[in-house]
Short mmCIF file of C-alpha atoms and ligand atoms in Angstrom, two decimals:
data_model
loop_
_atom_site.label_atom_id
_atom_site.label_comp_id
_atom_site.label_asym_id
_atom_site.label_seq_id
_atom_site.Cartn_x
_atom_site.Cartn_y
_atom_site.Cartn_z
CA MET A 1 115.54 85.52 114.15
CA PRO A 2 118.54 83.17 114.12
CA LYS A 3 120.39 82.85 110.84
CA LYS A 4 118.09 81.32 108.25
CA ARG A 5 118.45 80.25 104.70
CA LEU A 6 116.64 82.65 102.40
CA LEU A 7 115.99 82.57 98.72
CA SER A 8 114.48 85.09 96.39
CA GLY A 9 114.43 85.74 92.67
CA ILE A 10 113.70 88.51 90.26
CA ARG A 11 112.70 88.28 86.63
CA PRO A 12 115.09 89.96 84.19
CA THR A 13 112.75 92.49 82.64
CA GLY A 14 115.63 94.75 81.58
CA SER A 15 116.69 97.75 83.61
CA LEU A 16 114.83 97.81 86.88
CA HIS A 17 112.73 100.70 88.18
CA ILE A 18 112.49 102.50 91.49
CA GLY A 19 109.64 100.21 92.53
CA HIS A 20 112.01 97.23 92.30
CA TYR A 21 114.63 99.17 94.18
CA LEU A 22 112.36 100.15 97.05
CA GLY A 23 110.32 96.97 97.13
CA VAL A 24 112.89 94.28 96.49
CA LEU A 25 116.55 95.21 96.19
CA ARG A 26 116.88 97.43 99.26
CA ASN A 27 115.40 94.65 101.29
CA TRP A 28 117.68 92.01 99.79
CA ALA A 29 120.69 94.14 100.66
CA GLU A 30 119.62 94.36 104.28
CA LEU A 31 118.84 90.67 104.65
CA GLN A 32 122.20 89.52 103.34
CA ASN A 33 123.84 90.82 106.52
CA GLU A 34 121.76 88.64 108.80
CA HIS A 35 121.01 85.50 106.87
CA GLU A 36 122.35 83.02 104.41
CA CYS A 37 120.87 84.42 101.22
CA PHE A 38 120.46 82.98 97.77
CA TYR A 39 119.41 85.57 95.21
CA PHE A 40 118.95 84.73 91.59
CA ILE A 41 117.85 86.07 88.24
CA ALA A 42 114.80 84.09 87.15
CA ASP A 43 115.31 83.97 83.40
CA TRP A 44 113.29 80.79 82.92
CA HIS A 45 110.36 82.48 84.59
CA THR A 46 110.55 85.24 82.00
CA LEU A 47 110.06 82.59 79.33
CA THR A 48 106.71 81.56 80.80
CA THR A 49 105.18 84.59 79.09
CA LYS A 50 107.89 86.00 76.83
CA TYR A 51 109.05 82.87 75.09
CA LYS A 52 108.45 84.20 71.59
CA ASP A 53 110.90 87.05 71.69
CA THR A 54 114.06 86.22 73.57
CA LYS A 55 116.60 88.37 71.77
CA ASP A 56 116.97 90.87 74.63
CA LEU A 57 117.28 88.25 77.33
CA PRO A 58 121.09 87.91 77.43
CA ASN A 59 121.50 91.65 77.83
CA ASP A 60 118.56 92.02 80.21
CA ILE A 61 120.22 89.56 82.56
CA ILE A 62 123.36 91.68 82.64
CA GLU A 63 121.39 94.90 83.18
CA VAL A 64 119.47 93.38 86.06
CA ALA A 65 122.66 92.00 87.57
CA LYS A 66 124.11 95.51 87.43
CA ASP A 67 121.06 96.98 89.14
CA ILE A 68 121.25 94.29 91.81
CA VAL A 69 124.91 94.84 92.56
CA SER A 70 124.60 98.65 92.55
CA SER A 71 121.76 98.44 95.02
CA GLY A 72 124.17 97.06 97.59
CA ILE A 73 123.79 93.35 97.11
CA ASP A 74 127.26 91.99 97.68
CA PRO A 75 128.14 88.74 95.89
CA ASN A 76 130.62 88.05 98.68
CA LYS A 77 127.92 88.14 101.32
CA CYS A 78 125.28 86.16 99.46
CA THR A 79 125.03 83.74 96.58
CA LEU A 80 123.98 85.61 93.45
CA TYR A 81 123.29 83.41 90.47
CA VAL A 82 121.29 82.84 87.30
CA GLN A 83 118.48 80.31 87.31
CA SER A 84 119.19 78.79 83.91
CA ALA A 85 122.79 78.09 84.89
CA ILE A 86 121.61 75.49 87.36
CA GLN A 87 120.17 72.73 85.25
CA GLU A 88 119.35 70.62 88.29
CA VAL A 89 116.61 73.14 89.07
CA ALA A 90 114.87 72.05 85.87
CA GLU A 91 115.20 68.45 86.95
CA LEU A 92 113.69 69.26 90.31
CA HIS A 93 110.86 71.10 88.59
CA LEU A 94 110.11 67.99 86.60
CA LEU A 95 110.21 65.71 89.61
CA LEU A 96 108.06 68.02 91.72
CA SER A 97 105.52 68.24 88.91
CA MET A 98 104.86 64.54 89.42
CA VAL A 99 103.52 65.07 92.94
CA THR A 100 101.70 68.32 92.21
CA TYR A 101 97.98 68.05 91.56
CA HIS A 102 96.80 69.85 88.51
CA ASN A 103 93.99 71.51 90.43
CA TRP A 104 96.40 72.87 93.05
CA VAL A 105 98.06 74.86 90.35
CA GLU A 106 94.82 75.94 88.75
CA ARG A 107 93.59 77.33 92.06
CA ASP A 108 96.59 79.68 92.43
CA PRO A 109 95.02 83.17 92.35
CA THR A 110 98.25 84.95 91.38
CA LEU A 111 98.57 82.67 88.39
CA LYS A 112 94.96 83.44 87.49
CA ASP A 113 95.86 87.13 87.52
CA MET A 114 98.82 86.47 85.25
CA VAL A 115 96.61 84.59 82.84
CA ARG A 116 94.17 87.50 82.71
CA LEU A 117 96.98 89.76 81.58
CA LEU A 118 97.67 87.62 78.50
CA ALA A 119 94.73 89.00 76.55
CA GLU A 120 91.85 91.44 76.95
CA ASP A 121 89.31 88.75 76.30
CA GLU A 122 89.10 86.10 79.02
CA GLU A 123 88.55 83.15 76.68
CA LYS A 124 91.42 84.23 74.50
CA ALA A 125 93.64 84.64 77.55
CA LYS A 126 92.91 81.09 78.64
CA GLN A 127 93.88 79.78 75.23
CA GLU A 128 97.22 81.51 75.53
CA VAL A 129 98.23 79.59 78.66
CA THR A 130 101.10 77.24 77.96
CA TYR A 131 102.14 74.23 79.98
CA GLY A 132 105.18 76.25 81.06
CA LEU A 133 103.10 79.12 82.42
CA LEU A 134 100.92 76.69 84.34
CA GLY A 135 104.14 75.43 85.88
CA TYR A 136 105.18 78.91 87.03
CA PRO A 137 104.60 78.29 90.75
CA VAL A 138 106.01 74.77 90.50
CA LEU A 139 109.20 76.18 89.03
CA MET A 140 109.30 78.69 91.86
CA THR A 141 108.97 75.82 94.27
CA ALA A 142 111.89 74.09 92.58
CA ASP A 143 113.96 77.28 92.94
CA ILE A 144 113.25 77.44 96.64
CA LEU A 145 113.54 73.78 97.51
CA SER A 146 116.65 73.27 95.39
CA VAL A 147 118.58 75.21 98.05
CA LEU A 148 116.31 74.09 100.90
CA GLY A 149 115.18 77.66 101.41
CA GLU A 150 113.20 78.25 104.59
CA PHE A 151 112.17 81.85 104.05
CA VAL A 152 111.32 83.70 100.89
CA PRO A 153 111.33 87.50 100.90
CA VAL A 154 108.59 88.48 98.48
CA GLY A 155 105.76 90.90 97.95
CA ARG A 156 102.14 90.08 98.76
CA ASP A 157 101.37 89.05 95.21
CA GLN A 158 103.71 86.08 95.54
CA VAL A 159 102.20 84.68 98.73
CA ALA A 160 99.70 82.49 96.89
CA HIS A 161 102.51 80.82 94.96
CA LEU A 162 104.27 80.03 98.23
CA GLU A 163 101.20 78.35 99.63
CA LEU A 164 101.48 75.92 96.77
CA SER A 165 105.20 75.53 97.51
CA ARG A 166 104.38 74.42 101.03
CA ASP A 167 101.77 71.97 99.76
CA ILE A 168 104.27 70.47 97.34
CA ALA A 169 107.04 70.24 99.95
CA ARG A 170 104.70 68.60 102.44
CA ARG A 171 103.36 66.12 99.91
CA PHE A 172 106.83 65.19 98.71
CA ASN A 173 108.02 64.59 102.28
CA PHE A 174 104.91 62.54 103.02
CA ILE A 175 105.04 60.34 99.93
CA TYR A 176 108.75 59.61 100.11
CA LYS A 177 108.88 59.44 103.91
CA THR A 178 111.54 62.06 104.26
CA GLU A 179 112.09 65.36 106.01
CA LEU A 180 114.27 66.71 103.27
CA PHE A 181 112.24 69.75 102.34
CA PRO A 182 111.39 72.66 104.62
CA GLU A 183 107.98 74.26 104.16
CA PRO A 184 109.06 77.66 102.87
CA LYS A 185 107.41 80.71 104.39
CA PRO A 186 107.08 84.16 102.92
CA LEU A 187 109.05 86.93 104.53
CA LEU A 188 106.82 89.89 103.92
CA THR A 189 108.21 93.36 104.01
CA GLU A 190 105.83 96.23 104.17
CA THR A 191 107.20 98.29 101.35
CA PRO A 192 105.25 101.04 99.69
CA SER A 193 103.83 100.05 96.36
CA VAL A 194 105.16 102.51 93.84
CA ILE A 195 102.77 103.70 91.17
CA GLY A 196 103.80 104.76 87.71
CA ILE A 197 103.81 108.33 86.48
CA ASP A 198 100.37 107.80 84.91
CA GLY A 199 98.78 106.46 88.09
CA ARG A 200 98.73 102.80 87.06
CA LYS A 201 101.01 100.18 88.57
CA MET A 202 104.64 101.04 87.83
CA SER A 203 105.78 98.72 85.10
CA LYS A 204 108.23 98.68 82.25
CA SER A 205 105.62 97.32 79.87
CA LEU A 206 103.27 100.22 80.62
CA ASN A 207 106.12 102.60 79.92
CA ASN A 208 105.34 104.59 83.06
CA ASP A 209 108.39 103.76 85.14
CA ILE A 210 111.33 105.69 86.51
CA LYS A 211 114.39 103.56 86.13
CA ILE A 212 117.31 103.21 88.47
CA ILE A 213 119.60 104.11 85.55
CA ASP A 214 117.61 107.14 84.39
CA SER A 215 119.67 110.32 84.56
CA PRO A 216 118.55 113.06 86.98
CA GLU A 217 117.29 114.98 83.94
CA GLU A 218 115.25 112.08 82.63
CA THR A 219 113.88 111.53 86.09
CA LYS A 220 112.84 115.16 86.31
CA LYS A 221 111.15 114.99 82.93
CA LYS A 222 109.12 112.00 84.07
CA VAL A 223 108.25 113.53 87.42
CA LEU A 224 106.96 116.64 85.66
CA GLN A 225 104.54 114.39 83.76
CA MET A 226 103.02 113.05 86.96
CA ILE A 227 99.33 113.66 87.50
CA THR A 228 98.44 116.17 90.23
CA ASP A 229 95.25 117.40 91.86
CA PRO A 230 93.05 118.13 88.81
CA ASN A 231 91.53 121.15 90.56
CA LYS A 232 94.86 122.87 90.94
CA ILE A 233 95.68 124.46 87.64
CA LYS A 234 97.39 127.70 88.54
CA LYS A 235 99.72 128.46 91.39
CA THR A 236 96.99 130.55 93.00
CA ASP A 237 94.52 127.61 93.08
CA ALA A 238 94.42 125.85 96.41
CA GLY A 239 95.11 122.14 96.02
CA ASP A 240 94.68 119.03 98.10
CA PRO A 241 97.54 116.54 98.43
CA ALA A 242 95.01 113.77 99.03
CA LYS A 243 93.73 114.34 95.51
CA CYS A 244 97.22 114.54 94.07
CA GLN A 245 97.21 110.87 93.16
CA VAL A 246 100.69 110.45 91.75
CA ALA A 247 103.03 113.29 92.68
CA TYR A 248 102.06 113.47 96.34
CA LYS A 249 102.11 109.67 96.62
CA HIS A 250 105.75 109.82 95.57
CA TYR A 251 106.41 112.51 98.13
CA GLU A 252 105.02 110.18 100.78
CA ILE A 253 107.45 107.49 99.72
CA PHE A 254 110.57 109.58 99.29
CA ALA A 255 110.28 112.66 101.52
CA ASP A 256 110.68 113.04 105.27
CA LYS A 257 107.85 114.16 107.57
CA GLN A 258 108.98 117.73 107.73
CA THR A 259 109.03 118.09 103.96
CA LEU A 260 105.61 116.50 103.75
CA SER A 261 104.10 119.08 106.06
CA ILE A 262 105.69 121.89 104.06
CA VAL A 263 104.26 120.46 100.83
CA GLN A 264 100.81 120.14 102.40
CA ASP A 265 100.89 123.67 103.66
CA GLU A 266 102.09 125.13 100.38
CA CYS A 267 99.66 123.10 98.30
CA ARG A 268 96.58 123.85 100.39
CA GLY A 269 97.57 127.48 100.82
CA ALA A 270 98.13 128.04 97.09
CA LYS A 271 101.70 129.05 97.80
CA ILE A 272 103.29 126.88 95.16
CA GLY A 273 102.51 125.76 91.63
CA CYS A 274 102.56 122.09 90.64
CA VAL A 275 105.55 122.50 88.34
CA ASP A 276 107.69 123.90 91.13
CA CYS A 277 106.35 121.35 93.54
CA LYS A 278 107.23 118.49 91.20
CA THR A 279 110.64 119.96 90.46
CA ARG A 280 111.35 119.74 94.16
CA LEU A 281 110.02 116.17 94.20
CA ALA A 282 112.35 115.20 91.36
CA LYS A 283 115.26 116.58 93.34
CA ILE A 284 114.30 114.49 96.36
CA ILE A 285 113.93 111.34 94.28
CA ASN A 286 117.25 111.96 92.55
CA GLU A 287 118.98 112.55 95.87
CA SER A 288 117.77 109.26 97.25
CA LEU A 289 119.15 107.45 94.22
CA VAL A 290 122.54 109.18 94.04
CA GLN A 291 124.43 106.39 95.72
CA VAL A 292 122.98 103.59 93.63
CA ARG A 293 123.38 105.54 90.41
CA ASN A 294 126.99 106.42 91.16
CA LYS A 295 127.74 102.85 91.93
CA ARG A 296 126.08 101.75 88.74
CA GLN A 297 128.11 104.17 86.67
CA ASN A 298 131.38 103.01 88.13
CA LEU A 299 130.45 99.41 87.81
CA LYS A 300 132.50 96.68 86.34
CA THR A 301 132.41 95.80 82.67
CA ASP A 302 129.93 93.30 81.31
CA LYS A 303 132.69 90.74 81.27
CA GLU A 304 133.40 91.22 84.95
CA ILE A 305 129.70 91.06 85.79
CA LEU A 306 129.47 87.76 83.93
CA GLU A 307 132.43 86.47 85.91
CA THR A 308 130.74 87.47 89.14
CA LEU A 309 127.60 85.65 88.06
CA ASN A 310 129.58 82.62 87.06
CA GLU A 311 131.15 82.41 90.48
CA GLY A 312 127.72 82.64 92.06
CA ASN A 313 126.46 79.97 89.70
CA LYS A 314 129.21 77.66 90.86
CA LYS A 315 128.41 78.24 94.51
CA ALA A 316 124.70 77.69 93.98
CA ARG A 317 125.26 74.64 91.86
CA GLN A 318 127.18 72.87 94.63
CA VAL A 319 124.26 73.29 96.99
CA VAL A 320 121.64 72.32 94.44
CA LYS A 321 123.55 69.24 93.30
CA HIS A 322 123.64 68.03 96.85
CA THR A 323 119.88 68.53 97.22
CA LEU A 324 119.20 66.65 94.00
CA GLU A 325 121.22 63.66 95.15
CA LYS A 326 118.96 63.48 98.17
CA VAL A 327 115.84 63.93 96.08
CA ARG A 328 116.84 61.10 93.77
CA ASP A 329 117.64 58.89 96.76
CA ALA A 330 114.25 59.61 98.29
CA MET A 331 112.51 58.78 95.00
CA LYS A 332 114.62 55.67 94.44
CA LEU A 333 116.12 57.12 91.30
CA ARG A 334 119.67 56.11 90.67
CA ASN A 335 122.32 58.79 90.94
CA TRP A 336 123.93 58.10 87.59
CA ASN A 337 127.44 59.24 87.17
N1 LIG B 401 107.88 85.10 90.74
C1 LIG B 401 108.81 86.04 91.30
C2 LIG B 401 108.41 87.45 90.87
O1 LIG B 401 107.84 87.62 89.82
C3 LIG B 401 110.23 85.75 90.89
C4 LIG B 401 110.66 84.41 91.38
C5 LIG B 401 110.93 83.31 90.63
C6 LIG B 401 110.85 84.04 92.73
N2 LIG B 401 111.29 82.26 91.43
C7 LIG B 401 111.24 82.68 92.72
C8 LIG B 401 110.71 84.71 93.95
C9 LIG B 401 111.49 81.98 93.90
C10 LIG B 401 110.95 84.03 95.11
C11 LIG B 401 111.34 82.66 95.09
O2 LIG B 401 108.67 88.37 91.58
FE1 SF4 B 402 100.44 117.83 94.08
FE2 SF4 B 402 102.33 119.53 94.82
FE3 SF4 B 402 100.53 120.22 92.92
FE4 SF4 B 402 99.78 119.98 95.45
S1 SF4 B 402 101.22 121.48 94.64
S2 SF4 B 402 98.69 119.17 93.69
S3 SF4 B 402 101.06 118.29 96.18
S4 SF4 B 402 102.08 118.60 92.81
#
């Protein structure tokens, strides 16, 4: 693929977990070498659901920035910035909302899933939906189009949002007789979905995650809590890795083929107990995170991280300002100075 302009964002949920690392950050780090990448921390998107309690947000942004940089994303190779620092993105969100049909947004299945998570009871959940949350995919569209992003590296769950982005871009171009906006396409990477130590989706809010910043000891403690084949209680019980829903799944993600066949043999042949088996797993997970964790420990101070972000903000802002001038021109809005 020739050099393309890419954009992707991550919500600042506080310290990131190994699912983010494997699913998002590792991929970002690779893509920055081949493409023109814009990566940003989507703090406004966090507000779509967590607007009531924002006290942790300033620090969460710094923690996420640290995780991003330690995972190999190089602010000299890409543009790393914070969404809320680019006020023109909010303006674009507003302008795009004018051409976006209400029912386009309501159809978005990912948004429907997000709504369901707001409350146990479906009716109650619907009542909790704010105007801002409804605008979630429109704001994403503004993020992407503000830098004229052509490709968007995301997970499968975000694909529905991007369909709406293409509809909005197309409709804007059609109405204002312009070719300003590209129709952004997802760049899917087949990354393993990492489950939490309790077998549910790995998530900070479920408190079942292993964090990038966890110490090797903390990691081990969490790995030892992972569910295993319920039929294997003692070392001398034969187990089945296929029924080892959490621990073996992590082996599949982190271990090489040779190790996997050893684990299978030892598990089926009752040659190892689950505690020993998981201790080995913890070691493998820790080894694969050594580099990132070292980098994170030796990282710059908060002040330096903020400076790095500020530089990225400046770079991004230049590009976005330019886009907005063109948007205003297309819509016959005056570029006030
Ligand atoms: N919605 C994305 C997520 O939860 C984060 C995000 C916000 C994003 N704006 C974006 C991703 C624009 C890609 C492009 O993962
Ligand atoms: Fe899982 Fe290992 Fe126990 Fe087998 S021995 S059930 S693979 S933890």
